[in-house]
Short mmCIF file of C-alpha atoms (C1' of nucleotides) in Angstrom, two decimals:
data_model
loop_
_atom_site.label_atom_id
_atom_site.label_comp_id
_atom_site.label_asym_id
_atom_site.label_seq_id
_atom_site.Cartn_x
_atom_site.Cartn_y
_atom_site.Cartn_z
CA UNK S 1 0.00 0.00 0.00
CA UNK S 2 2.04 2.84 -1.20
CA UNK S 3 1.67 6.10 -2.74
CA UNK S 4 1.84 7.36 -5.86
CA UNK S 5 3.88 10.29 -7.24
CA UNK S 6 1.35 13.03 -6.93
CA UNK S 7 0.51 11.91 -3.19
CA UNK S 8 4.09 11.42 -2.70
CA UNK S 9 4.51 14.94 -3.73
CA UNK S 10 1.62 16.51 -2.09
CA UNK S 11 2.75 14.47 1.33
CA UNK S 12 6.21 16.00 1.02
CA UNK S 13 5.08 19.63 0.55
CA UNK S 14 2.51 19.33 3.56
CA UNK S 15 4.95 18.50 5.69
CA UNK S 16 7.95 20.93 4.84
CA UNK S 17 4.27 23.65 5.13
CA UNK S 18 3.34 22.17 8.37
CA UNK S 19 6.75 23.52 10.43
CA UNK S 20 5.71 27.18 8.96
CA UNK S 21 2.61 26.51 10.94
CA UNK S 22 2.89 25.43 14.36
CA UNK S 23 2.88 21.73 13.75
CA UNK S 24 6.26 19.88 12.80
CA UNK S 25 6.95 18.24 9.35
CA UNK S 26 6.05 14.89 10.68
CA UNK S 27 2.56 15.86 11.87
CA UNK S 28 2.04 17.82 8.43
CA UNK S 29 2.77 14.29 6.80
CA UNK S 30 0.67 12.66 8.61
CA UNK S 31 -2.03 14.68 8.38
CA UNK S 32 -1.61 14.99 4.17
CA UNK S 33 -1.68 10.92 3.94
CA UNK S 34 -5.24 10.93 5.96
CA UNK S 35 -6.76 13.50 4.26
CA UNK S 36 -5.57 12.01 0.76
CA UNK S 37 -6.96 8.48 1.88
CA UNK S 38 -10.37 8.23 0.79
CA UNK S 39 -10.13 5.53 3.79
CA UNK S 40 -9.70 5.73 7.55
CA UNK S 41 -6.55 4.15 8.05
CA UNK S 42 -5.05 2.61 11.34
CA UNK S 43 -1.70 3.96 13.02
CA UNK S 44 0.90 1.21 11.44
CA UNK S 45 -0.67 2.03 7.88
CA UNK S 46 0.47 5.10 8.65
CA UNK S 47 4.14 3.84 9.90
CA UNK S 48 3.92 1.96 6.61
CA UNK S 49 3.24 4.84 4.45
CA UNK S 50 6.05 7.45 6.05
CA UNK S 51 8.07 5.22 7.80
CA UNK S 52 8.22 7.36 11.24
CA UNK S 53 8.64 5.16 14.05
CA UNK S 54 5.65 3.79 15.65
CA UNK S 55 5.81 6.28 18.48
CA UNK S 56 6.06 9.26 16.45
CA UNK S 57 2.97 8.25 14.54
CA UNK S 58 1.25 7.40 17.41
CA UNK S 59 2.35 11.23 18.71
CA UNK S 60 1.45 12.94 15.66
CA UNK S 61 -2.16 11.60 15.72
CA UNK S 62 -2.49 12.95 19.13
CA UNK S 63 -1.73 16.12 18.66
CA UNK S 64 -3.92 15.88 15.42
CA UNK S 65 -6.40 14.91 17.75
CA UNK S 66 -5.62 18.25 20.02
CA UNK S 67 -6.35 20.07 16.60
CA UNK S 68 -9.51 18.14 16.29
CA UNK S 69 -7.94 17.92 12.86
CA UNK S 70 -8.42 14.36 12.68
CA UNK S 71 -11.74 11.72 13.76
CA UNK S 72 -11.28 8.52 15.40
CA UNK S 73 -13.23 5.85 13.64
CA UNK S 74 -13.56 2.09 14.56
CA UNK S 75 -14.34 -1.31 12.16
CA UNK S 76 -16.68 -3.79 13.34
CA UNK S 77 -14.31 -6.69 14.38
CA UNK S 78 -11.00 -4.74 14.70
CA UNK S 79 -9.61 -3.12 17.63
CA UNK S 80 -6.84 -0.78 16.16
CA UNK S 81 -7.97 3.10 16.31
CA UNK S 82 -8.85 4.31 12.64
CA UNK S 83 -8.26 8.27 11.92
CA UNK S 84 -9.95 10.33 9.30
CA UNK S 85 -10.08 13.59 8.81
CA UNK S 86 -13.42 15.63 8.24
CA UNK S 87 -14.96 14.88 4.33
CA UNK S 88 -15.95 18.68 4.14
CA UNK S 89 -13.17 20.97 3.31
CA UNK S 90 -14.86 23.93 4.84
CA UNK S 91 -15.02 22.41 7.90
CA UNK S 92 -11.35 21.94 7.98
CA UNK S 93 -10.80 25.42 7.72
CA UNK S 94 -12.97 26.51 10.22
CA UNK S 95 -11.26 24.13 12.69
CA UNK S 96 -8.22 25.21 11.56
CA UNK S 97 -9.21 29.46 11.88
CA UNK S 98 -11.09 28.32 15.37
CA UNK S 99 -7.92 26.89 16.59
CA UNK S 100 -5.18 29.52 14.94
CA UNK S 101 -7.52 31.75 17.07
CA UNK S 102 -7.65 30.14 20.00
CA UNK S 103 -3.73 29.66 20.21
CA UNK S 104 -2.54 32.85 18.80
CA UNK S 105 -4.93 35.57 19.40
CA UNK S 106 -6.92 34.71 22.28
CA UNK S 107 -3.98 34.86 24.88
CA UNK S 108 -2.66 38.05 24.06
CA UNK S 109 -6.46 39.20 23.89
CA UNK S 110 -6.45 38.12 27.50
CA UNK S 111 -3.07 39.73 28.72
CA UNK S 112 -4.25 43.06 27.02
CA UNK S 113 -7.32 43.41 28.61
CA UNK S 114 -5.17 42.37 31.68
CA UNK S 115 -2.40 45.00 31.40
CA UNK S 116 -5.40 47.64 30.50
CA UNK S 117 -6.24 46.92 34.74
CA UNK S 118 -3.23 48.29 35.68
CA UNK S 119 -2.67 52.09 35.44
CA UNK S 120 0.24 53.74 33.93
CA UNK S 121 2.31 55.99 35.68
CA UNK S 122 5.05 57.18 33.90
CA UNK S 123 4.61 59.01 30.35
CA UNK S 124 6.18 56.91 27.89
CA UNK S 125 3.84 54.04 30.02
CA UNK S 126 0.62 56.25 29.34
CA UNK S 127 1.50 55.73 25.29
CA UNK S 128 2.50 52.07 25.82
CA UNK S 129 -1.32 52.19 27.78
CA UNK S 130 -3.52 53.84 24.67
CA UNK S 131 -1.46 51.74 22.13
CA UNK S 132 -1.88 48.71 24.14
CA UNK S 133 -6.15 49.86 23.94
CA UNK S 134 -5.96 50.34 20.72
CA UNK S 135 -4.53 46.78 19.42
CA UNK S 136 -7.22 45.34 21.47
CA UNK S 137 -9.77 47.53 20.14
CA UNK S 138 -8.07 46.36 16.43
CA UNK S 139 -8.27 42.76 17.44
CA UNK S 140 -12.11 42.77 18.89
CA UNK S 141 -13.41 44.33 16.14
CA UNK S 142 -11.76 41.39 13.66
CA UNK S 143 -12.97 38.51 16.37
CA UNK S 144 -16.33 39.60 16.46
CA UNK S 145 -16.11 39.80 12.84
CA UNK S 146 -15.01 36.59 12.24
CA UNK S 147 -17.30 35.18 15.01
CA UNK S 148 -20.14 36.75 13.06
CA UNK S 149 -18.85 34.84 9.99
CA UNK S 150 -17.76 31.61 11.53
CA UNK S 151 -21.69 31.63 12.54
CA UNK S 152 -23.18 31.62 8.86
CA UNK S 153 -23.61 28.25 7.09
CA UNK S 154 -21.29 27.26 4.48
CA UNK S 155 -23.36 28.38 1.62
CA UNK S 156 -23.56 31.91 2.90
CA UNK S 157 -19.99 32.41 3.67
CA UNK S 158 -19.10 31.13 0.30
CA UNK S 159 -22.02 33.66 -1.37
CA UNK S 160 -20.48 36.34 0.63
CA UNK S 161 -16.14 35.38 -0.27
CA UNK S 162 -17.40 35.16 -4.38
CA UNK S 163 -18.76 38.47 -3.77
CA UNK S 164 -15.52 40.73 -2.75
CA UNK S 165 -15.37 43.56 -2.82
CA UNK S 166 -18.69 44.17 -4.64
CA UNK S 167 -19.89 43.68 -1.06
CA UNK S 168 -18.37 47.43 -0.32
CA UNK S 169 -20.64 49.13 -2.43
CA UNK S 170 -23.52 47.35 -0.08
CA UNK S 171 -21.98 47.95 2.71
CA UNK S 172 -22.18 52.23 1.97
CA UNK S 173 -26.04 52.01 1.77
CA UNK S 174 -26.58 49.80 4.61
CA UNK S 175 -24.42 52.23 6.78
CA UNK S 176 -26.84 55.23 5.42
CA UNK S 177 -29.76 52.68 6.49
CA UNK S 178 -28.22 51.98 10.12
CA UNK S 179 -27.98 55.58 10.41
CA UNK S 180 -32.09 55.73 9.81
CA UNK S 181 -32.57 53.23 12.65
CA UNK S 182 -31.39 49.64 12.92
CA UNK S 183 -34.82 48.44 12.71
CA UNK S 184 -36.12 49.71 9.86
CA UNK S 185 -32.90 49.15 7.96
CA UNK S 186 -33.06 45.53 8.23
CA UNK S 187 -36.80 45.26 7.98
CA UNK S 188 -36.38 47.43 4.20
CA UNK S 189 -33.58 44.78 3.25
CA UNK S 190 -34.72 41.58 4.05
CA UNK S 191 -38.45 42.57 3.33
CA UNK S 192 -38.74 40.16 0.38
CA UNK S 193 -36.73 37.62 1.82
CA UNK S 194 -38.13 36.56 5.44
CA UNK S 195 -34.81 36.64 7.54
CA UNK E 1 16.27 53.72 30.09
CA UNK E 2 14.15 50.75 31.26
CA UNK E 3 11.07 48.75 30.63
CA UNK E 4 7.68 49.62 33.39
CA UNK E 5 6.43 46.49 34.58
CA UNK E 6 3.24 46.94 31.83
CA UNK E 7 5.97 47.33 29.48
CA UNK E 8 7.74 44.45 30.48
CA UNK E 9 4.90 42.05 31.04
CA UNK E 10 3.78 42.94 27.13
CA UNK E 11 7.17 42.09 25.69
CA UNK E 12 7.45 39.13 27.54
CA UNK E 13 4.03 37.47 26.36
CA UNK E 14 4.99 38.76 22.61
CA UNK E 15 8.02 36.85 22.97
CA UNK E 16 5.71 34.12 24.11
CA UNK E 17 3.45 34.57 21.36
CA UNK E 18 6.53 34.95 19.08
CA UNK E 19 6.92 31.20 18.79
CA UNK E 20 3.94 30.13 17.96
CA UNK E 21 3.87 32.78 15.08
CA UNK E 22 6.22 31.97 12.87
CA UNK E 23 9.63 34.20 14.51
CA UNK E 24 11.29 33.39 18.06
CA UNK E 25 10.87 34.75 21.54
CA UNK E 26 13.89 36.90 20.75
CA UNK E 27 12.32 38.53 17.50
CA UNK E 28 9.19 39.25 18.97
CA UNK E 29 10.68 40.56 22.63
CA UNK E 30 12.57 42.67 19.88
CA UNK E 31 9.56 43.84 17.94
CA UNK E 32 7.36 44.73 21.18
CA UNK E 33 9.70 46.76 22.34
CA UNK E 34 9.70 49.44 19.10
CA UNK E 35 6.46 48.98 19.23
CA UNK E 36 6.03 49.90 22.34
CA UNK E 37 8.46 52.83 21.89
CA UNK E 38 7.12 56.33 20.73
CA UNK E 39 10.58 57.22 19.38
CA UNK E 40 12.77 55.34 16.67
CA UNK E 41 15.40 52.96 18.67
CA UNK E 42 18.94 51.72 17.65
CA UNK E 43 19.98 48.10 18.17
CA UNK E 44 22.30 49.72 21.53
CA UNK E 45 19.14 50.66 22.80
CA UNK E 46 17.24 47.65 22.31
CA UNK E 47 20.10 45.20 23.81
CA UNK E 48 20.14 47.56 26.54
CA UNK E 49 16.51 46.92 26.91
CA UNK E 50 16.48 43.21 26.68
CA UNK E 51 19.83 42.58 27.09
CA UNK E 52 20.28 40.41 24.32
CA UNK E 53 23.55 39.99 22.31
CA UNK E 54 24.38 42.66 19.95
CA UNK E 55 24.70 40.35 17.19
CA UNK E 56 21.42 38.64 18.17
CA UNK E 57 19.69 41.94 18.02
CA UNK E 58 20.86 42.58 14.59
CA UNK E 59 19.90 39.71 13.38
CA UNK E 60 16.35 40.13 14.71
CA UNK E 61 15.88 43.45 13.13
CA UNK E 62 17.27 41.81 9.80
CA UNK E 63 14.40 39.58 10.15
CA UNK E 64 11.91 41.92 11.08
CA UNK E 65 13.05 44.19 8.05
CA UNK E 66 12.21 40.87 5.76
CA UNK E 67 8.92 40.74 7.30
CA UNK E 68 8.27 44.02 6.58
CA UNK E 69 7.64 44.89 10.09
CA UNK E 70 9.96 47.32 10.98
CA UNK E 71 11.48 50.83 9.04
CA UNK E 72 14.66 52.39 9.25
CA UNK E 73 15.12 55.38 9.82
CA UNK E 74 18.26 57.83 10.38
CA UNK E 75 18.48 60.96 12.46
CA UNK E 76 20.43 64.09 11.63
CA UNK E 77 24.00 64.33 12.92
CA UNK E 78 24.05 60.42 13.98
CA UNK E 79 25.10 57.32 12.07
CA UNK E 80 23.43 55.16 14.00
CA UNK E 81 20.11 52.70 12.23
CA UNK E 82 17.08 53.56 13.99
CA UNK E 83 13.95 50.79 14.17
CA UNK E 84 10.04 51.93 14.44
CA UNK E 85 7.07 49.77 13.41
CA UNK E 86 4.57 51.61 11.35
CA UNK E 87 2.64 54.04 13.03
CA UNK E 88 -0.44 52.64 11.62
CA UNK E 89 -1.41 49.31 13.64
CA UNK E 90 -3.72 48.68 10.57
CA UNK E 91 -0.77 48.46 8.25
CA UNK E 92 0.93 46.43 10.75
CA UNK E 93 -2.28 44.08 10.27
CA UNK E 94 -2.02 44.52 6.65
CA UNK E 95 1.39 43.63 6.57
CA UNK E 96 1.48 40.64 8.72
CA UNK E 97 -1.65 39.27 6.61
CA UNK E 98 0.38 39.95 3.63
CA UNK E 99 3.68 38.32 4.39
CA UNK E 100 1.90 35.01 6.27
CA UNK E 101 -0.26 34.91 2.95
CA UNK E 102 3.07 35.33 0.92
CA UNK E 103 4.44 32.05 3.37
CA UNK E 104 1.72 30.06 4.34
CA UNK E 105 -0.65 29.76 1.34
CA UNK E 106 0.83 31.01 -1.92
CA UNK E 107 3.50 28.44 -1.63
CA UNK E 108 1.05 25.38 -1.36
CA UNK E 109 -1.45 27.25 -4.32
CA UNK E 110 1.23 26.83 -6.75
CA UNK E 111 1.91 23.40 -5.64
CA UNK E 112 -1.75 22.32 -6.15
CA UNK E 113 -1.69 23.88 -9.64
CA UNK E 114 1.35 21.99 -10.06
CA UNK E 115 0.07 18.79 -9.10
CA UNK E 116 -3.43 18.90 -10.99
CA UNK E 117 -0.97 19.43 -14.13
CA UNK E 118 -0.23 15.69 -13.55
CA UNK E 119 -2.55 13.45 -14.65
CA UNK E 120 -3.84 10.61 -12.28
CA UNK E 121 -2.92 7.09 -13.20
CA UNK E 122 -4.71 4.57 -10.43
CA UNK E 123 -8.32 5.12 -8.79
CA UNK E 124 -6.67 5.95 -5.50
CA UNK E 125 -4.94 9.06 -7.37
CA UNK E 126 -7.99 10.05 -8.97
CA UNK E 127 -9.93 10.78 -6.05
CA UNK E 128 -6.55 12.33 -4.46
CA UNK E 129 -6.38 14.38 -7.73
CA UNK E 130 -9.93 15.61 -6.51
CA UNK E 131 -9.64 16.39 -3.16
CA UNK E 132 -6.29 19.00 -4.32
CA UNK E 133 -8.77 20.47 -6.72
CA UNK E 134 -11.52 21.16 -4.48
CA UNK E 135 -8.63 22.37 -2.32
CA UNK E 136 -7.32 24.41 -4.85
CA UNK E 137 -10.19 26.38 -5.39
CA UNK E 138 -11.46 26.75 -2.03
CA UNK E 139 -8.47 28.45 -1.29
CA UNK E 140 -8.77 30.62 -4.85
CA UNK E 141 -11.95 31.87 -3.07
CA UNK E 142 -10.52 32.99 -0.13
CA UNK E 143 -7.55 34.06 -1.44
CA UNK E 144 -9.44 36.09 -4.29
CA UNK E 145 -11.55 37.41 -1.20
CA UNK E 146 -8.99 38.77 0.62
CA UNK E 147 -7.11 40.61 -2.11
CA UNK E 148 -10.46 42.63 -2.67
CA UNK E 149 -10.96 43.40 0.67
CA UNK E 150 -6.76 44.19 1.22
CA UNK E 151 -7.64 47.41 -1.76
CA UNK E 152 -10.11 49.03 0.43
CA UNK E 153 -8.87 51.61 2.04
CA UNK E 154 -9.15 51.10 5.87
CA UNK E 155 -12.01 53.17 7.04
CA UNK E 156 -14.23 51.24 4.21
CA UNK E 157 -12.51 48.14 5.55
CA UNK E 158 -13.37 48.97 9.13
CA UNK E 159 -16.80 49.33 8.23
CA UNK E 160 -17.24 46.19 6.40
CA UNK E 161 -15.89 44.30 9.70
CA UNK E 162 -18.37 46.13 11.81
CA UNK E 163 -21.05 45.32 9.92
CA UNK E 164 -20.50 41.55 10.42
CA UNK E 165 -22.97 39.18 9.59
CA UNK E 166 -25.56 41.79 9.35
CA UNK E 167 -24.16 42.05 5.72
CA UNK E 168 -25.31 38.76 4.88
CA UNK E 169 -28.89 39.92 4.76
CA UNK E 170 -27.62 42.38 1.75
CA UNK E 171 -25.44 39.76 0.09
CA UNK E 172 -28.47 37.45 -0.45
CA UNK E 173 -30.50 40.52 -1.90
CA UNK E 174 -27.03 41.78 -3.95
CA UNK E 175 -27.15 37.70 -5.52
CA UNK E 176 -29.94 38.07 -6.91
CA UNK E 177 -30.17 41.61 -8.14
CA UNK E 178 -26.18 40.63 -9.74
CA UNK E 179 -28.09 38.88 -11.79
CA UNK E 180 -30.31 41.82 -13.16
CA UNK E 181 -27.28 43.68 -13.96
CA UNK E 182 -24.95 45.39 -11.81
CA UNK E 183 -26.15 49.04 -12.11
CA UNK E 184 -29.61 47.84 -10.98
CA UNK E 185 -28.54 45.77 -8.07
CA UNK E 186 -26.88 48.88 -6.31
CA UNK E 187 -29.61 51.09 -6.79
CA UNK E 188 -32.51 49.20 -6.23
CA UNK E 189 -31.20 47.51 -2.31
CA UNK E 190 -34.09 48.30 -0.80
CA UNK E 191 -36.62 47.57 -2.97
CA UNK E 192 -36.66 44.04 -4.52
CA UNK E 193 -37.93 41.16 -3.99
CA UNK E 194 -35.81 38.26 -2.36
CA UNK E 195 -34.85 34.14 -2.27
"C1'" DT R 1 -8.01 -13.78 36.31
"C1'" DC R 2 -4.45 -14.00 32.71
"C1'" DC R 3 -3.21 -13.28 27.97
"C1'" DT R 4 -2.69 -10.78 23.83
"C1'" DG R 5 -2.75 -7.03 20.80
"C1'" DA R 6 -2.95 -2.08 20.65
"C1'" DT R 7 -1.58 2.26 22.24
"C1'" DT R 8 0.91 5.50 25.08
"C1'" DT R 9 4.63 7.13 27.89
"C1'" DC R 10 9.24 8.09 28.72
"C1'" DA R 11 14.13 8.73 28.85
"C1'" DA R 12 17.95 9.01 25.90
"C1'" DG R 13 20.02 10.25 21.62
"C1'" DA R 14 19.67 12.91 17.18
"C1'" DA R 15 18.65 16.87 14.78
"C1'" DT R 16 17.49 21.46 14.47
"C1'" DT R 17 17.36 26.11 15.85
"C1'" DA R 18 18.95 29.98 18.66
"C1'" DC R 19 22.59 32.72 20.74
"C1'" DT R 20 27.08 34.48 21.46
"C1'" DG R 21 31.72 36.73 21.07
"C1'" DA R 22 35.21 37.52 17.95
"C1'" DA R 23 36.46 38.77 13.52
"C1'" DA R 24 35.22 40.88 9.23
"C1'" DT R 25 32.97 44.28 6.71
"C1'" DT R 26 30.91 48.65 5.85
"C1'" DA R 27 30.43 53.60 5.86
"C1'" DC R 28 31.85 57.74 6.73
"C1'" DA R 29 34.99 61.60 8.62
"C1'" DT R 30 39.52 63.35 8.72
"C1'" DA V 1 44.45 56.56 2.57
"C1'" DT V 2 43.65 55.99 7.70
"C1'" DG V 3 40.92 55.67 11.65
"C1'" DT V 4 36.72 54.94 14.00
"C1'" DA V 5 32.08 53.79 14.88
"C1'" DA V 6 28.46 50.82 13.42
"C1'" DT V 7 26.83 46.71 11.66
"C1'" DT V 8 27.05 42.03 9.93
"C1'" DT V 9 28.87 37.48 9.46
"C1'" DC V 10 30.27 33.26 11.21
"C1'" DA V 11 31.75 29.25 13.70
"C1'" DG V 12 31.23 27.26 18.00
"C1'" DT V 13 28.19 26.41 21.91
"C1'" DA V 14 23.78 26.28 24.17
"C1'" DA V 15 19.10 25.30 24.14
"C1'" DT V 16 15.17 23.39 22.25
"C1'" DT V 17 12.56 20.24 19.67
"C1'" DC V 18 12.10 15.81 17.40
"C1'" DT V 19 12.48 10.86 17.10
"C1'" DT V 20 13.01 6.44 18.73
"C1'" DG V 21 12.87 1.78 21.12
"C1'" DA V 22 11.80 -0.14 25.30
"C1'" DA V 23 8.80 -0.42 28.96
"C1'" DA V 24 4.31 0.59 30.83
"C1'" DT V 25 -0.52 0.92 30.36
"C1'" DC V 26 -4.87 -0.21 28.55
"C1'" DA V 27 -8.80 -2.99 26.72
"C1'" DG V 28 -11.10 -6.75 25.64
"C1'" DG V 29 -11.40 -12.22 25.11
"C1'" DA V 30 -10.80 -16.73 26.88
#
DNA sequence: TCCTGATTTCAAGAATTACTGAAATTACAT
DNA sequence: ATGTAATTTCAGTAATTCTTGAAATCAGGA
């Protein structure tokens, strides 16, 4: 059971990809030869297919599994764990954006609202202070964004990518609406439409 | 010329932070600190600061210069190379989006193209060649997405994010009216019909 | 219970990445 | 050109991260 040159290839690049994210080459590998398997496979199929040492495989799929990048599946009459990753694309990437989030936003969202407690008392500290607001400011206003996104069904969000920037133009009357009262804004736009 | 303990506490947890971006604690201890600054500092000032190497410090500002994150500037009367970080945190966003883009995702989108050049020769390989197409393109979307949005200028941009799903109610309306004809669809927002 | 196959943990070694001081290079003033 | 301050390079060392095989743990089946 081996793999052929464009898997090969594809395997290769994941993994040399994976150490720019925060997961190591042999965890990117891992994860390329499950999501190119159109079959859950079984940890020494994996061992098999990369040659990493039993261990490492057995590793990589846990910290897969911290992702929730990967599924654990099991075969009527066979004990050995069986790993899959999600069939949906999209839902990769939202596990991927939830989790990018979670690791490298979220804790400095923390600490900032954290430092904000604690006054300033020298001058250069009052500047450190209102830039230190206004990165968290900067980073709520993209999280509640993208919470607001990460809400929508698939469909929607694709609908809404495809359109761009066309979206902008939109976006100019609705702000004219908002300014006539939320209520009626929303009511006018989605009058035909029922929500 | 020293750190207060706000200070200090933020460069520490971007250093933290630092690692699971892409750069190292040093690099980012380095980078919090000019930001953090309100004047332009030389590498004496920053090892003073953090009391890393000399040589170390250099070679986290050459870094941060390939990343974009960072200017040099010069003062009158002084030979020295003074570091700030753009003044704008939105172009700091804009950057960082840019360069991770430029690292994380353009390299794999010209691998996929690469690979769907190949032609699949077992069944195994077809449904691999699949999944990298439907990979390809999701990422075209998003990818295609984002390049609109990164030529709005950022108070349109701002706008857009604060909007948030309440845009969704217009891009449903904007589908359909596309479809009309573009002139039409702007002007008439409020008034067709919808789904 | 004991046995067997499967998985995980762990400590040690291997590999990679980061950091440093010394030497080399650069850039400018005299 | 020569001298000096500033910066960069580089080779060696330190620190971290990765990988492995052996041992430990776990989960049913007899």
């Amino acid at each position: 059971m081996n793999l052929s040159s464009i898997q090969q290839e594809f395997v290769l690049h994941f993994g040399e990809m994976g150490s720019r994210w925060g997961i190591n080459r042999t965890v990117g590998q891992i994860y390329a030869v499950l999501f190119l398997s159109n079959v859950p496979l079984n940890a020494d199929q994996i061992v098999e297919k990369l040659g990493f040492s039993r261990s490492n495989v057995s590793m990589g799929l846990k910290e897969l599994q911290a992702w929730s990048l990967v599924r654990m599946k099991h075969l009527p009459d066979d004990r050995r764990d069986y790993f899959t990753t999600p069939e949906d694309l999209w839902e990769i990437v939202r596990i991927l954006v939830a989790e990018r989030k979670k690791r490298e936003i979220d804790p400095t969202l923390s600490k900032l609202r954290e430092l904000e407690m604690q006054k300033p008392d020298s001058d250069a500290d009052r500047h450190a202070h209102d830039l230190l607001s206004e990165l968290r400011e900067l980073i709520e206003l993209l999280t509640g964004w993208y919470d607001d996104m990460n809400r929508l069904e698939t469909e929607r969000l694709k609908q809404l990518l495809s359109l761009g920037a066309k979206i902008q133009k939109l976006a100019g009357k609705a702000d004219i609406l908002s300014m006539v009262g939320r209520r009626k804004a929303t009511d006018k736009i989605t009058a035909g439409k029922g929500t």
